[in-house]
PDB file of C-alpha atoms and ligand atoms in Angstrom:
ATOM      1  CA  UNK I   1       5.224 -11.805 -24.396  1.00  0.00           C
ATOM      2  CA  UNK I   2       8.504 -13.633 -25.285  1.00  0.00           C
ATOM      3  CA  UNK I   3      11.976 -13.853 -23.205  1.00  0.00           C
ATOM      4  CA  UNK I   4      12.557 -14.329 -19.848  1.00  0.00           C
ATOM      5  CA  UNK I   5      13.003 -11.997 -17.098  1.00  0.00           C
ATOM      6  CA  UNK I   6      15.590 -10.260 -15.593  1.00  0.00           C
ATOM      7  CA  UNK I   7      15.588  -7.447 -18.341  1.00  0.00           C
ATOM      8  CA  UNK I   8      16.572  -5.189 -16.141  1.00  0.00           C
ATOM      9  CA  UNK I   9      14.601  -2.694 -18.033  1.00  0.00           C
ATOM     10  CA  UNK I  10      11.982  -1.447 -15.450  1.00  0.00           C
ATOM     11  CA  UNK I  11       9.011   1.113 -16.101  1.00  0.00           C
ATOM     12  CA  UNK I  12       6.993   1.658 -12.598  1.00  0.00           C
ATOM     13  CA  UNK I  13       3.142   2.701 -13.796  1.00  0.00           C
ATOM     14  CA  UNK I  14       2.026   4.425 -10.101  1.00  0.00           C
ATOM     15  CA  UNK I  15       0.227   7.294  -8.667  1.00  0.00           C
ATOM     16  CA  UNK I  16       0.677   8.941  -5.185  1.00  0.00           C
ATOM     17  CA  UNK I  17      -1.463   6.132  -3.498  1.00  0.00           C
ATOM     18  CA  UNK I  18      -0.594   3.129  -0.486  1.00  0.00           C
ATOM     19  CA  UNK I  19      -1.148   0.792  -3.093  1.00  0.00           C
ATOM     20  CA  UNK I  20       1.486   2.886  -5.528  1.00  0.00           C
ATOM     21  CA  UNK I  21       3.648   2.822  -2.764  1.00  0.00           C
ATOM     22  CA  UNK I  22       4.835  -0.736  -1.585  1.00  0.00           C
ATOM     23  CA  UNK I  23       6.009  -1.458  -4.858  1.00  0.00           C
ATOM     24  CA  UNK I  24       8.215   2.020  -4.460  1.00  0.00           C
ATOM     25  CA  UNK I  25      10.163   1.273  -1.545  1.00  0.00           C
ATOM     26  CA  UNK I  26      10.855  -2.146  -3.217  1.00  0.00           C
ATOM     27  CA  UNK I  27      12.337  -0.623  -5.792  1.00  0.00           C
ATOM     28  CA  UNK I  28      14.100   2.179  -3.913  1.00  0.00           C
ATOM     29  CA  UNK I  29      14.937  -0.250  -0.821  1.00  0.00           C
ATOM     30  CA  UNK I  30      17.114  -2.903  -3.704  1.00  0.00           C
ATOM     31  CA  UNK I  31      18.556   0.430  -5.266  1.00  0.00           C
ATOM     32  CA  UNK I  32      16.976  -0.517  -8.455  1.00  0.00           C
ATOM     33  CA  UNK I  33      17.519   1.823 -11.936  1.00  0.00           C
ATOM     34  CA  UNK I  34      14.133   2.257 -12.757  1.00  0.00           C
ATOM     35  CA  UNK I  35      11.520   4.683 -15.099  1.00  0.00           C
ATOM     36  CA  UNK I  36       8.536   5.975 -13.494  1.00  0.00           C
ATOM     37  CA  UNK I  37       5.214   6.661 -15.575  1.00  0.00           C
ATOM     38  CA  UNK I  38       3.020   8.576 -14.018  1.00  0.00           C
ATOM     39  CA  UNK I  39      -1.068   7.571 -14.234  1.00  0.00           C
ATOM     40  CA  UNK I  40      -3.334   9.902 -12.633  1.00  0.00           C
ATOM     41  CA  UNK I  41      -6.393   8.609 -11.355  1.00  0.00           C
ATOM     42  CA  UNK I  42      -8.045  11.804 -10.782  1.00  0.00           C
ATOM     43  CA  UNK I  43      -8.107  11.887 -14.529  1.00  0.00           C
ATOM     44  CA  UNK I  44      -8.974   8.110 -14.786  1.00  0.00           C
ATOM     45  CA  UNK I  45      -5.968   7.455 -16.733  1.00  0.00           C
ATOM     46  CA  UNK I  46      -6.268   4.180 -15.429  1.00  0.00           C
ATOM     47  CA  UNK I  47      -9.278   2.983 -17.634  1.00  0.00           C
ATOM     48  CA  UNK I  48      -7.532   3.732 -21.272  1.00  0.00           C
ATOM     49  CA  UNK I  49      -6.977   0.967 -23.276  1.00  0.00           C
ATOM     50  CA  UNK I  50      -2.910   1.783 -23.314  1.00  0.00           C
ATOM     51  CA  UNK I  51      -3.199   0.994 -19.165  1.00  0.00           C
ATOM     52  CA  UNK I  52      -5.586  -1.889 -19.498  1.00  0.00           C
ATOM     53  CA  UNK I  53      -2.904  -3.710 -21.867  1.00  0.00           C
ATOM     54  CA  UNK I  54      -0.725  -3.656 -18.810  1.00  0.00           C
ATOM     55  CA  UNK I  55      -3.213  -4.221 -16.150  1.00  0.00           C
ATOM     56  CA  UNK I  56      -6.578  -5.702 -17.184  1.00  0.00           C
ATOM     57  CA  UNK I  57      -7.674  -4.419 -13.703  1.00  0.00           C
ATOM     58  CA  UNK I  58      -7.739  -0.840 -14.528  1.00  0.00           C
ATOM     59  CA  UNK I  59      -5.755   0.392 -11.261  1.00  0.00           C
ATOM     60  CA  UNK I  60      -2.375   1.160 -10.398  1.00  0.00           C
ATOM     61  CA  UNK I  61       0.337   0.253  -9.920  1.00  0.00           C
ATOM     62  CA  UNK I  62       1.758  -1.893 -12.853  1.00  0.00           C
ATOM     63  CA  UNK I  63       5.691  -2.872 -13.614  1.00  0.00           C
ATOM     64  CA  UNK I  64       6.783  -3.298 -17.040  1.00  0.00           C
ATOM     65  CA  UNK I  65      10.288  -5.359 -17.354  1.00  0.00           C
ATOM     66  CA  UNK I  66      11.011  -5.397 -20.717  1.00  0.00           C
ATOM     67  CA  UNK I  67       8.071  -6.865 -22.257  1.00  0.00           C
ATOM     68  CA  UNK I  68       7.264  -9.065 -19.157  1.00  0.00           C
ATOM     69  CA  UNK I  69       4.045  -6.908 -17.553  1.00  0.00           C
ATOM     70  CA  UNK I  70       3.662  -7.761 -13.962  1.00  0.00           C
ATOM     71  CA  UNK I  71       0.509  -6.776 -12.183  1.00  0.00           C
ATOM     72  CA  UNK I  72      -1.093  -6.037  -8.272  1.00  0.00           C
ATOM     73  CA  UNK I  73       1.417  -5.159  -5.793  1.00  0.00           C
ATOM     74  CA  UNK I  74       1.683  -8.371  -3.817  1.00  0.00           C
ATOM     75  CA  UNK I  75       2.945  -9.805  -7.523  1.00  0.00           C
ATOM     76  CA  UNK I  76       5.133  -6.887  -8.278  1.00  0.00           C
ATOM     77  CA  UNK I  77       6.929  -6.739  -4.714  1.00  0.00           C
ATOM     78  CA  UNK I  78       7.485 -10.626  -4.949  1.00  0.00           C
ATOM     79  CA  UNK I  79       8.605 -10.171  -8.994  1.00  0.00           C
ATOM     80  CA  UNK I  80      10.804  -7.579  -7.633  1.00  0.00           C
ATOM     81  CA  UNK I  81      12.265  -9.414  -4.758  1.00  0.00           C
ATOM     82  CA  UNK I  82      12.674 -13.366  -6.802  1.00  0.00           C
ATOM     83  CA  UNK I  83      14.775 -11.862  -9.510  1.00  0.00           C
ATOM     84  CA  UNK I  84      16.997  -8.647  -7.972  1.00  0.00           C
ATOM     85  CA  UNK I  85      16.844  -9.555  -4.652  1.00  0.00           C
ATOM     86  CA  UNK I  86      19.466 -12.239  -4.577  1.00  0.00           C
ATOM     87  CA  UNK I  87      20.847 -11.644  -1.283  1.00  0.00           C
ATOM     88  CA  UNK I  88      17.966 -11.783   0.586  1.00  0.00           C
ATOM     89  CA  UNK I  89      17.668  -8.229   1.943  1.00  0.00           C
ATOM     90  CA  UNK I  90      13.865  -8.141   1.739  1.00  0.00           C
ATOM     91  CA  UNK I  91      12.470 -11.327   1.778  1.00  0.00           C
ATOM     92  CA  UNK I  92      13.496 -14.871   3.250  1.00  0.00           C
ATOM     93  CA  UNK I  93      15.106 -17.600   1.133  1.00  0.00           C
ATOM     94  CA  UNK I  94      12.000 -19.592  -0.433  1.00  0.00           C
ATOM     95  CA  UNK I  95      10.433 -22.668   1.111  1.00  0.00           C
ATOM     96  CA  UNK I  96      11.706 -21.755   4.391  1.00  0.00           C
ATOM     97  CA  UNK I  97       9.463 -21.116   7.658  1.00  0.00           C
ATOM     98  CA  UNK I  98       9.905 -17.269   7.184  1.00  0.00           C
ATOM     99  CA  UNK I  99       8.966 -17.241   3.893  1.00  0.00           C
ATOM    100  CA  UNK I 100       5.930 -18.212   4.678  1.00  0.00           C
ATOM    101  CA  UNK I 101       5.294 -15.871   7.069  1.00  0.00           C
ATOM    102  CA  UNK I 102       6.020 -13.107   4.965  1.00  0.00           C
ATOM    103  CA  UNK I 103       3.410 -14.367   2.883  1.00  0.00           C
ATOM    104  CA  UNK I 104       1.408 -14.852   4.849  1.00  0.00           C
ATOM    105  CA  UNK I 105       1.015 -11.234   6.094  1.00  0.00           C
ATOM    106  CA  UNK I 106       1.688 -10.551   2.323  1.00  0.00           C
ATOM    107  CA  UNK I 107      -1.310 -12.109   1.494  1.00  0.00           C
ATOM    108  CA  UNK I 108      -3.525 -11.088   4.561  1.00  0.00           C
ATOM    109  CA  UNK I 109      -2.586  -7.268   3.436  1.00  0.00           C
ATOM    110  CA  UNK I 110      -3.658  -7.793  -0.340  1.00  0.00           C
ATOM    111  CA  UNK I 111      -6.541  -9.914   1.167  1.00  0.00           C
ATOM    112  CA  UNK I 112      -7.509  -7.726   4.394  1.00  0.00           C
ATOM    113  CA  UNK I 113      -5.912  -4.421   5.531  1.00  0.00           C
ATOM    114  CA  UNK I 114      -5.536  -3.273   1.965  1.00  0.00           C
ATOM    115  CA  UNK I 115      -9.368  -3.494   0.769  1.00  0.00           C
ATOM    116  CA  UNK I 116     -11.065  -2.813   4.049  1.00  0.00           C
ATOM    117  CA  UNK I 117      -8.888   0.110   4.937  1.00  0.00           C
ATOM    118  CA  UNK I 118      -9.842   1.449   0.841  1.00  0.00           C
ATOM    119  CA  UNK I 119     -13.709   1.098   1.699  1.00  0.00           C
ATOM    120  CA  UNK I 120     -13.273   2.773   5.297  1.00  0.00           C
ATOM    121  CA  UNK I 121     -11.408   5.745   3.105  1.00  0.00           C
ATOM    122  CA  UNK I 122     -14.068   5.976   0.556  1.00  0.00           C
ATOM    123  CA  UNK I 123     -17.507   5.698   3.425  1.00  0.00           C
ATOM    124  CA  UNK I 124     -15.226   8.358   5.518  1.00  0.00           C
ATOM    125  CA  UNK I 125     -14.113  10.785   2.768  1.00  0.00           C
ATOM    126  CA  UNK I 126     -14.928  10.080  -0.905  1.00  0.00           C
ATOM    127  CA  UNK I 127     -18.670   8.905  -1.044  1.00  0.00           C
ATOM    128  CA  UNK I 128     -21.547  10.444  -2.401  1.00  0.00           C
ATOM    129  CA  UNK I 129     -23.936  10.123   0.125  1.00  0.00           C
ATOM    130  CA  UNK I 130     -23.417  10.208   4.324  1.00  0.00           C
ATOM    131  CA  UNK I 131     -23.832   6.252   5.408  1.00  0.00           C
ATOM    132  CA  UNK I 132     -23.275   5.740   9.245  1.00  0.00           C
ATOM    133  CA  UNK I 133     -23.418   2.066   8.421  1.00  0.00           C
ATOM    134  CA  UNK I 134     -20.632   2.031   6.059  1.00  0.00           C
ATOM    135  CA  UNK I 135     -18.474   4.616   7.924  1.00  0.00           C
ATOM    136  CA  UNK I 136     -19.191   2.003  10.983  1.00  0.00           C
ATOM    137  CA  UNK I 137     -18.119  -0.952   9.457  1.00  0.00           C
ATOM    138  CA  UNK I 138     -14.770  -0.388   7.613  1.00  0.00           C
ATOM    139  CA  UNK I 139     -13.491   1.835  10.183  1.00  0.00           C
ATOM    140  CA  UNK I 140     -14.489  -0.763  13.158  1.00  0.00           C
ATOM    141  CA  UNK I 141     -12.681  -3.482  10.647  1.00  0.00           C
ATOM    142  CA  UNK I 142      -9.709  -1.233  10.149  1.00  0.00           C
ATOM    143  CA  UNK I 143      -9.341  -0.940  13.615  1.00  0.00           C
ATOM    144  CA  UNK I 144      -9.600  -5.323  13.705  1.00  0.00           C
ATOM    145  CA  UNK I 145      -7.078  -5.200  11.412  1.00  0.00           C
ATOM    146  CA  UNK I 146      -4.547  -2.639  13.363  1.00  0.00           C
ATOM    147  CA  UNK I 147      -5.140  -5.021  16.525  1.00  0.00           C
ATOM    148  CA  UNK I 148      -4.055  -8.075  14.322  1.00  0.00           C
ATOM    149  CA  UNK I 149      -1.016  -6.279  13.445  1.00  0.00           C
ATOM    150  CA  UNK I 150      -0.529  -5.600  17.524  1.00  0.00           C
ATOM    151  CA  UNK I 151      -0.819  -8.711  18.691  1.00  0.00           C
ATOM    152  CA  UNK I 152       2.320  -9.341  16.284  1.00  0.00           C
ATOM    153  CA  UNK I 153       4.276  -6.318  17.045  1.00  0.00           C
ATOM    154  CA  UNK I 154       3.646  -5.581  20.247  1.00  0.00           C
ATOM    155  CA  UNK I 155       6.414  -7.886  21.280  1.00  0.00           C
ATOM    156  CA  UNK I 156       7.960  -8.439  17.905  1.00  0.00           C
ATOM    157  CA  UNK I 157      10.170  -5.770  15.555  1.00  0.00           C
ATOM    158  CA  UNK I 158       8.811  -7.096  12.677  1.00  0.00           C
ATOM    159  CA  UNK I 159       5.852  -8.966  11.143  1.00  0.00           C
ATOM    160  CA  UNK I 160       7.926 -11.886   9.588  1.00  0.00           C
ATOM    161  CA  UNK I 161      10.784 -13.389  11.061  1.00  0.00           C
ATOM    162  CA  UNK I 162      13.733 -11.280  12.561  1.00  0.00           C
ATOM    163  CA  UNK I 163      14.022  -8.157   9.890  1.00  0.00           C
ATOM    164  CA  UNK I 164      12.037  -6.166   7.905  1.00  0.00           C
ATOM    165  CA  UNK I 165      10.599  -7.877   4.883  1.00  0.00           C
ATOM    166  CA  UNK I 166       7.874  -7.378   1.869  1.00  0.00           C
ATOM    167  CA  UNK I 167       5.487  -8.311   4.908  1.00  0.00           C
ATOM    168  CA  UNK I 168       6.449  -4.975   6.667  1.00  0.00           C
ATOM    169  CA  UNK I 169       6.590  -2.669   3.585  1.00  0.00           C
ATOM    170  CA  UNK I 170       2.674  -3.821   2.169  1.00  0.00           C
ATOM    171  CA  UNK I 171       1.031  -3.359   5.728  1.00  0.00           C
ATOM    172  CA  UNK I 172       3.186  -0.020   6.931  1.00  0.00           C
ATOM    173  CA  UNK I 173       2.196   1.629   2.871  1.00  0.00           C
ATOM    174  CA  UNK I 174      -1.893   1.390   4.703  1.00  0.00           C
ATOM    175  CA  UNK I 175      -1.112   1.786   8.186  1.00  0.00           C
ATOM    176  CA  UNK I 176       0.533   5.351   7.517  1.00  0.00           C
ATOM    177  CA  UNK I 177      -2.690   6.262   5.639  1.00  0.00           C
ATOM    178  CA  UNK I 178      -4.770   5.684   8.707  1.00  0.00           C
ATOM    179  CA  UNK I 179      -3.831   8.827  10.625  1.00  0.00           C
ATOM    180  CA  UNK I 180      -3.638  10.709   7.532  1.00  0.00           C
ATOM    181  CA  UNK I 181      -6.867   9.635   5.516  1.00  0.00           C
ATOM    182  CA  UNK I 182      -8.685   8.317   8.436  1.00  0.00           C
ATOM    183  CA  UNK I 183      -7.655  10.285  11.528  1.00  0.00           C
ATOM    184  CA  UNK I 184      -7.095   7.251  13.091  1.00  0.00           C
ATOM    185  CA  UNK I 185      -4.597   7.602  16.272  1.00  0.00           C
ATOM    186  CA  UNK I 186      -2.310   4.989  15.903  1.00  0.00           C
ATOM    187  CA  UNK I 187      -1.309   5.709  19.642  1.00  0.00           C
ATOM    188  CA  UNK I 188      -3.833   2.830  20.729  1.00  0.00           C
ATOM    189  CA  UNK I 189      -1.307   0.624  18.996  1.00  0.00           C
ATOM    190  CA  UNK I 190       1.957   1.154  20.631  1.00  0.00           C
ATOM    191  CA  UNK I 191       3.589  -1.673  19.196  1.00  0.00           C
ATOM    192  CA  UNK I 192       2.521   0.118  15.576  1.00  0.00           C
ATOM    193  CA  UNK I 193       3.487   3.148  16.514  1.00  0.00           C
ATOM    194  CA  UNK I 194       7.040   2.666  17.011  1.00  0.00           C
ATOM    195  CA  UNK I 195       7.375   0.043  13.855  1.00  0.00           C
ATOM    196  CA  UNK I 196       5.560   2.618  11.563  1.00  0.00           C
ATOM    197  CA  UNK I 197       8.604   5.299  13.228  1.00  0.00           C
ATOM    198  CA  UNK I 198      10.976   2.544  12.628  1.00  0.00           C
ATOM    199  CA  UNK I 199      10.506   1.802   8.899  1.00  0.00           C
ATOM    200  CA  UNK I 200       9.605   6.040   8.084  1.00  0.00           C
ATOM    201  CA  UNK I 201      12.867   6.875   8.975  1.00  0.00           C
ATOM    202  CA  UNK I 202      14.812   4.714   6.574  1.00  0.00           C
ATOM    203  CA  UNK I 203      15.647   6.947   3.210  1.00  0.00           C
ATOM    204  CA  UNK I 204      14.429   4.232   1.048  1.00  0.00           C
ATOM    205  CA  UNK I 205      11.182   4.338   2.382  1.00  0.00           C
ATOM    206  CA  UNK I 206      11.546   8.892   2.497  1.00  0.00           C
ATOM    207  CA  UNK I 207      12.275   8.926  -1.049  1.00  0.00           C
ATOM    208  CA  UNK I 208       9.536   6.454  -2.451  1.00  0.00           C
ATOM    209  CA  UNK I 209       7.059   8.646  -0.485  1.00  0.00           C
ATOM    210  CA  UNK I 210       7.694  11.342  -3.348  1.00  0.00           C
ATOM    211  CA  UNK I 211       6.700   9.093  -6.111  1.00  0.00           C
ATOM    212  CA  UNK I 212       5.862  10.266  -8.842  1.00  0.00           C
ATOM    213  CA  UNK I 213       6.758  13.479  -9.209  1.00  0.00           C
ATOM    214  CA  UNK I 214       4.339  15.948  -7.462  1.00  0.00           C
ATOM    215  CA  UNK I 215       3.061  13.542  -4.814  1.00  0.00           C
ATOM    216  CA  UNK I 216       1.560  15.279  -1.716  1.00  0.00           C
ATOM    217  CA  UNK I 217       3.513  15.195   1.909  1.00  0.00           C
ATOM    218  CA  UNK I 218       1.778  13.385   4.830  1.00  0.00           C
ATOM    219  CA  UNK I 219       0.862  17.075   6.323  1.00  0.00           C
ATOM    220  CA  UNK I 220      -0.742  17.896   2.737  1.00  0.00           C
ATOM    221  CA  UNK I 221      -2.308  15.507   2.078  1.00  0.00           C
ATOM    222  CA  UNK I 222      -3.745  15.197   6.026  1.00  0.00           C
ATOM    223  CA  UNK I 223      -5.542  18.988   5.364  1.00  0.00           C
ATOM    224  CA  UNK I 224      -6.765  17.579   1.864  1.00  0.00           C
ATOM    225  CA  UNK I 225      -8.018  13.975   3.713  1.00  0.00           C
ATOM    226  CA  UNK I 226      -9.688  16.582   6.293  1.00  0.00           C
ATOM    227  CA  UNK I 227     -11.768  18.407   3.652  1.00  0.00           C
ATOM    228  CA  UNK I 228     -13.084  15.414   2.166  1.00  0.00           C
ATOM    229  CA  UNK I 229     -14.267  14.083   5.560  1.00  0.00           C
ATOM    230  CA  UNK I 230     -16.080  17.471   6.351  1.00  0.00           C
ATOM    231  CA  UNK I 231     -17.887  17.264   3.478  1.00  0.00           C
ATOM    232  CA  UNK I 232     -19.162  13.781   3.758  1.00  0.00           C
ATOM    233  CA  UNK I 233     -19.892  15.475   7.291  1.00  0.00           C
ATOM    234  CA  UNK I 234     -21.852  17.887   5.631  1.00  0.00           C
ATOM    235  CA  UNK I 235     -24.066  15.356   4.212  1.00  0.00           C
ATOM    236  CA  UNK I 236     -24.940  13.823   7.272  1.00  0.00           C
ATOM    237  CA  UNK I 237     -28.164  15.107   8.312  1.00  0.00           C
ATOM    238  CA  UNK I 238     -29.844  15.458   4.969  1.00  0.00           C
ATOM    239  CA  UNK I 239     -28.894  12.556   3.282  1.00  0.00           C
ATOM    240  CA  UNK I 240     -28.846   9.885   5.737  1.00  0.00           C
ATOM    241  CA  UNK I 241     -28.853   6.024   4.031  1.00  0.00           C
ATOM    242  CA  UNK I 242     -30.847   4.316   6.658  1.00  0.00           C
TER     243      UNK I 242
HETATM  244  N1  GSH B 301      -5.233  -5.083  -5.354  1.00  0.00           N
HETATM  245  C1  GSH B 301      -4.692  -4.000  -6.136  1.00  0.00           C
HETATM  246  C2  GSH B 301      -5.337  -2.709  -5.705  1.00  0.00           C
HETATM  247  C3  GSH B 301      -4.976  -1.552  -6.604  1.00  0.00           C
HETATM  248  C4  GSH B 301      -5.816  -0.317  -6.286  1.00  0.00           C
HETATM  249  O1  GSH B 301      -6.860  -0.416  -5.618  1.00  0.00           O
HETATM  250  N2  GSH B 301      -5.373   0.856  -6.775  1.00  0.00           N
HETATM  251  C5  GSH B 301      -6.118   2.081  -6.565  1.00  0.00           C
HETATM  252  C6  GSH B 301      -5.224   3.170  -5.977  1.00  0.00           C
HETATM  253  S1  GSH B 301      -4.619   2.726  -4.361  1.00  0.00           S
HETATM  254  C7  GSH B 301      -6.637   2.603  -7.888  1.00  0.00           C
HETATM  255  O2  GSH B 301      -6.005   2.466  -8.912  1.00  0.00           O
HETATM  256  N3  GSH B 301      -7.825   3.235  -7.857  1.00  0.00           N
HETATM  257  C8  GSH B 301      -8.431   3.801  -9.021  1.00  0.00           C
HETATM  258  C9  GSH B 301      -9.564   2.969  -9.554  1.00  0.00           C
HETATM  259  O3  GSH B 301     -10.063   2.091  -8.839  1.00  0.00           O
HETATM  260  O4  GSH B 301      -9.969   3.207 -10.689  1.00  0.00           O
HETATM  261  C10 GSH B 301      -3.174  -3.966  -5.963  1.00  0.00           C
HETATM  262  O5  GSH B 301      -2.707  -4.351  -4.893  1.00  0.00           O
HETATM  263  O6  GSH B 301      -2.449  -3.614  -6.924  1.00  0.00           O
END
């Protein structure tokens, strides 16, 4: 790598995933010009060595500026945000108090929400074998999670400070996945309920929902989420883990 960022010569590696979409609104939110590549990890596109070059990890999403390669999403939302978002509009002025709240819940979603929410998804609908145990756990820590998020914004609009932030676009990218994926009913959590309304109804937000091209609705991808969870249903009498 040589140079130093801004190039202003962005390439957004993402699939049609909560992970692949934080960095989306980002980038739609700052009205950012922008290419989008699309990897599909139903083909494991991810794994070639062409990916890996950009993010050892072998997931998406992954920004290219230039030839500065930024990867995981809490590192490409704050990339995004340090060098284009000079005003402020998503993110507090850092080393102040509410910087460090939106870190804070920046980190806790990369650290908490994020990964137990993606095991709850794969016990409830992806795995190869029923397992009680592991449906148990992840959804009961989900649901944690969602009342750690309640006890913020059940008297608060937003997670960090007085407007919405990075801090708000990482955890509201999982939370929307819980009704759909999950069929979790995010009515227990009133004070979620009206901040996931709040932030689906701004067109930033409508429009990185779509990316990349051919990206499944909410309501499609809700009857696909339901399939997979019948047929780890299907499994659970004859091939019980414990
Ligand atoms: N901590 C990573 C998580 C990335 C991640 O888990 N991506 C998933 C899609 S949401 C993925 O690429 N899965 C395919 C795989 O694991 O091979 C980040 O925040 O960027």
């Amino acid at each position: 790598m040589s140079g130093n960022p801004p190039f202003h010569n962005l390439t957004y590696y993402t699939f049609g995933t909560p992970n692949g979409l934080k960095p989306a609104i980002v980038l739609e939110e700052l009205g950012l010009q922008y290419k989008v590549e699309k990897v599909d990890i139903t083909k494991n596109t991810q794994k070639e060595q062409w990916f890996l070059d950009i993010n050892p990890n072998g997931r998406i999403p992954a920004l290219k500026d230039g030839d500065l390669r930024v990867f995981e999403t809490g590192a490409i939302m704050l990339y995004l945000t340090d060098r284009y978002d000079k005003e402020g509009k998503l993110n507090y002025p850092q080393g102040s108090r509410e910087y460090y709240e939106v870190l804070s819940w920046l980190m806790w979603q990369m650290g908490g929400l994020g990964p137990m929410q993606g095991q709850a998804n794969h016990f409830r609908a992806m795995a190869g074998a029923y397992s009680e145990y592991g449906i148990k756990r992840y959804m009961d820590e989900t649901a944690r999670l969602f009342d750690v998020l309640e006890s913020r914004l059940s008297h608060a609009d937003w997670l960090a400070g007085e407007k919405y932030t990075l801090a708000d676009i990482a955890s509201y990218s999982w939370v929307r996945a819980g009704p759909v994926f999950l069929d979790m009913d995010i009515k227990k959590w009133p004070g979620i309920e009206k901040w996931v309304k709040r932030i689906g109804e701004r067109p930033a937000v409508q429009k990185a929902q779509t990316i990349p091209e051919g990206t499944r609705s909410a309501e499609e991808l809700s009857q696909m989420a339901k399939g997979m969870r019948d047929r780890i249903d299907g499994m659970k009498e004859t091939k019980r883990d414990s």
